[in-house]
Coordinates of C-alpha atoms in Angstrom, one line a residue:
C1 CA 76.3 37.9 109.8
S2 CA 80.0 38.6 109.3
A3 CA 79.6 42.3 109.2
S4 CA 78.9 42.4 113.0
A5 CA 82.1 40.4 113.5
N6 CA 84.1 43.5 112.6
K7 CA 82.0 46.0 114.6
P8 CA 83.3 47.4 117.8
V9 CA 81.6 46.0 120.9
L10 CA 80.2 48.6 123.3
T11 CA 79.6 47.1 126.7
L12 CA 77.2 48.9 129.0
F13 CA 77.4 48.0 132.7
T14 CA 73.9 48.6 134.0
K15 CA 71.4 47.6 136.7
K16 CA 67.6 47.8 137.0
P17 CA 66.2 50.4 137.2
C18 CA 68.7 52.8 135.6
P19 CA 67.3 56.0 134.1
L20 CA 70.8 57.2 133.3
C21 CA 71.4 54.0 131.3
D22 CA 68.2 54.5 129.4
E23 CA 69.2 58.1 128.6
A24 CA 72.6 56.9 127.5
K25 CA 71.1 54.4 125.1
E26 CA 68.9 57.1 123.6
V27 CA 72.0 59.3 123.0
L28 CA 73.8 56.4 121.3
E29 CA 70.8 55.4 119.1
P30 CA 72.0 57.3 116.0
Y31 CA 75.2 55.2 116.1
K32 CA 73.7 51.8 116.7
R33 CA 74.5 50.5 113.3
R34 CA 78.2 51.1 113.9
F35 CA 78.7 49.0 117.0
V36 CA 77.4 45.9 118.9
L37 CA 75.8 46.8 122.2
Q38 CA 76.4 44.3 125.0
E39 CA 74.7 44.9 128.3
V40 CA 76.0 43.5 131.6
D41 CA 73.6 43.6 134.6
I42 CA 75.9 44.1 137.6
N43 CA 73.2 42.8 140.0
L44 CA 73.5 39.3 138.6
P45 CA 75.6 37.0 140.9
E46 CA 78.0 36.1 138.0
N47 CA 78.8 39.8 137.6
S48 CA 79.7 40.5 141.2
V49 CA 83.2 41.6 140.2
W50 CA 81.7 44.4 138.1
Y51 CA 79.2 45.2 140.9
D52 CA 82.0 45.8 143.4
K53 CA 83.8 47.9 140.8
Y54 CA 81.0 50.0 139.4
K55 CA 78.0 49.9 141.9
Y56 CA 78.3 53.7 142.3
D57 CA 79.2 54.6 138.8
I58 CA 76.5 53.1 136.6
P59 CA 76.3 53.5 133.6
V60 CA 79.8 52.5 132.7
F61 CA 80.9 51.9 129.1
H62 CA 83.8 49.8 127.8
L63 CA 84.6 49.8 124.1
N64 CA 86.2 46.6 122.9
G65 CA 87.0 45.7 126.5
E66 CA 88.6 49.0 127.4
F67 CA 87.1 51.5 129.8
L68 CA 85.7 54.4 127.9
M69 CA 83.4 56.5 130.1
K70 CA 81.0 56.5 133.0
H71 CA 77.9 58.3 134.3
Q72 CA 76.9 59.8 130.9
V73 CA 77.8 59.5 127.3
D74 CA 80.6 61.8 126.2
I75 CA 79.6 61.7 122.5
Q76 CA 82.8 63.3 121.2
K77 CA 85.0 60.8 123.0
F78 CA 82.8 58.0 121.9
E79 CA 82.9 59.2 118.2
D80 CA 86.7 59.6 118.3
H81 CA 87.2 56.1 119.7
L82 CA 84.7 54.5 117.3
M83 CA 86.3 56.2 114.4
K84 CA 89.7 55.0 115.3
L85 CA 88.5 51.4 115.6
E86 CA 86.7 51.6 112.3
L87 CA 89.8 52.9 110.6
Q88 CA 91.8 49.9 112.0
N89 CA 89.4 47.4 110.4

């Protein structure tokens, strides 16, 4: 649908198992209609660049391709950035 085309993309760099990632997704649950969640499993061979970069920092979040936060969700920071992107559209 075209609505999702305008939604910001939140990329979650993750690996299995990742209790912190599960926790982060729960925290983001109330916002899920406002963004598209894209998960990148850093253990997959094609994601080795991300593995080298983030293997000790999972979960890591990028919003529309830009680094946003790591280790846990900073809900205030997330809301601020999400709001800015929504206002631009």
